[in-house]
Amino acid sequence: MWIVFIGPPGAGKGTQCSRLVELLGIPHLSTGDMLRDTERDSPLGKVVASYIDVGRLAPDYLVMPIVTKRLAERDCQSGCLFDGFPRTVHQADLLGEFLTERKMRIDAVLHLHVAPNVLVDRLLKRATLQNRKDDNKETITSRLEVYRTQTAPVLEHYRGQGNVLEIDGDQSADRVFADILTALESRK
Ligand code: ADP
């Protein structure tokens, strides 16, 4: 099963993805985590950090090789859960081509929506719990803007294909998870 999770920063994608991968037994592919795993002091890591730390998207020439390398691994042969990818319509097209070449397609797109004011509060709270350099007021504003201008069109792209499932992310994590399961069940 190939699932794409789309939602703004702070919507709770990471939390829900961990639960879902456990249940479905498919790998969790978070491009944010993979990019953050690049050694910060290496030349590549410095380039990656120059985007992430200010809330801009890393360019495709950095993101795509990381994704395709991971997809070539054994555990990803019959599906995975994409978290934070695709984040642009161009990335969605590249993923579409990759899957079509292998005679596969995306089974479901989960859209986790939460109001912007709730997101800012959540991210500022997270900043005090985790040590993420991009969880500060200025960078959060820029990440939300990048989401609105570059990632929201990805949803339209998938809506055109008719496989978007709408999930209300402004509820307890348990309720959100229950809604995700109901939505996935309903499309069978
Ligand atoms: P969040 O959804 O909270 O912003 P992520 O961990 O998904 O957190 O992403 C953190 C940062 O990593 C993004 O702001 C961006 O700089 C970079 N990033 C993650 N995924 C991608 C992607 N698919 N394309 C480009 N940049 C990405």
Short mmCIF file of C-alpha atoms and ligand atoms in Angstrom, two decimals, residues 7-11 13 30-33 35-36 48 51-53 55-60 63 67 83-88 91 123 126 132 134-135 143, ligand 1:
data_model
loop_
_atom_site.label_atom_id
_atom_site.label_comp_id
_atom_site.label_asym_id
_atom_site.label_seq_id
_atom_site.Cartn_x
_atom_site.Cartn_y
_atom_site.Cartn_z
CA GLY A 7 -0.59 18.37 6.32
CA PRO A 8 0.96 21.63 7.45
CA PRO A 9 3.84 21.73 9.95
CA GLY A 10 2.53 20.88 13.40
CA ALA A 11 -0.56 19.03 12.12
CA LYS A 13 1.79 13.87 10.82
CA SER A 30 9.89 11.06 6.37
CA THR A 31 11.94 13.33 4.13
CA GLY A 32 12.28 15.82 7.03
CA ASP A 33 13.87 13.09 9.20
CA LEU A 35 17.28 15.40 5.60
CA ARG A 36 17.91 16.08 9.31
CA VAL A 48 20.68 20.97 3.77
CA TYR A 51 17.32 25.46 3.82
CA ILE A 52 15.75 23.65 6.78
CA ASP A 53 16.91 26.17 9.39
CA GLY A 55 12.00 27.04 6.75
CA ARG A 56 12.59 26.81 3.01
CA LEU A 57 12.20 23.62 0.99
CA ALA A 58 15.38 21.76 0.17
CA PRO A 59 15.89 21.63 -3.61
CA ASP A 60 14.86 18.53 -5.56
CA VAL A 63 15.67 15.47 -1.89
CA VAL A 67 14.00 9.36 -1.65
CA ASP A 83 5.47 11.88 5.36
CA GLY A 84 6.46 15.33 4.08
CA PHE A 85 6.82 14.10 0.52
CA PRO A 86 5.79 15.07 -2.11
CA ARG A 87 5.85 18.71 -1.03
CA THR A 88 5.64 20.31 -4.45
CA GLN A 91 7.87 16.13 -6.59
CA LEU A 123 4.88 24.34 17.14
CA ARG A 126 7.09 21.67 20.60
CA ARG A 132 14.41 21.69 16.51
CA ASP A 134 13.22 25.48 12.80
CA ASP A 135 10.60 25.70 15.58
CA ARG A 143 7.12 27.12 6.81
P1 ADP B 1 7.28 19.96 9.25
O1 ADP B 1 6.21 19.23 8.49
O2 ADP B 1 6.94 20.16 10.69
O3 ADP B 1 7.73 21.23 8.57
P2 ADP B 1 9.37 18.10 8.36
O4 ADP B 1 10.25 17.31 9.24
O5 ADP B 1 8.45 17.36 7.44
O6 ADP B 1 8.57 19.06 9.33
O7 ADP B 1 10.26 19.07 7.44
C1 ADP B 1 11.26 19.93 7.97
C2 ADP B 1 11.98 20.67 6.85
O8 ADP B 1 12.66 19.72 6.01
C3 ADP B 1 11.10 21.46 5.87
O9 ADP B 1 10.79 22.75 6.36
C4 ADP B 1 12.01 21.51 4.63
O10 ADP B 1 13.03 22.47 4.78
C5 ADP B 1 12.67 20.14 4.64
N1 ADP B 1 11.92 19.14 3.82
C6 ADP B 1 11.26 18.04 4.29
N2 ADP B 1 10.70 17.35 3.29
C7 ADP B 1 11.01 18.01 2.15
C8 ADP B 1 10.73 17.80 0.77
N3 ADP B 1 9.98 16.76 0.35
N4 ADP B 1 11.22 18.69 -0.14
C9 ADP B 1 11.95 19.73 0.26
N5 ADP B 1 12.27 19.99 1.54
C10 ADP B 1 11.81 19.15 2.48
#
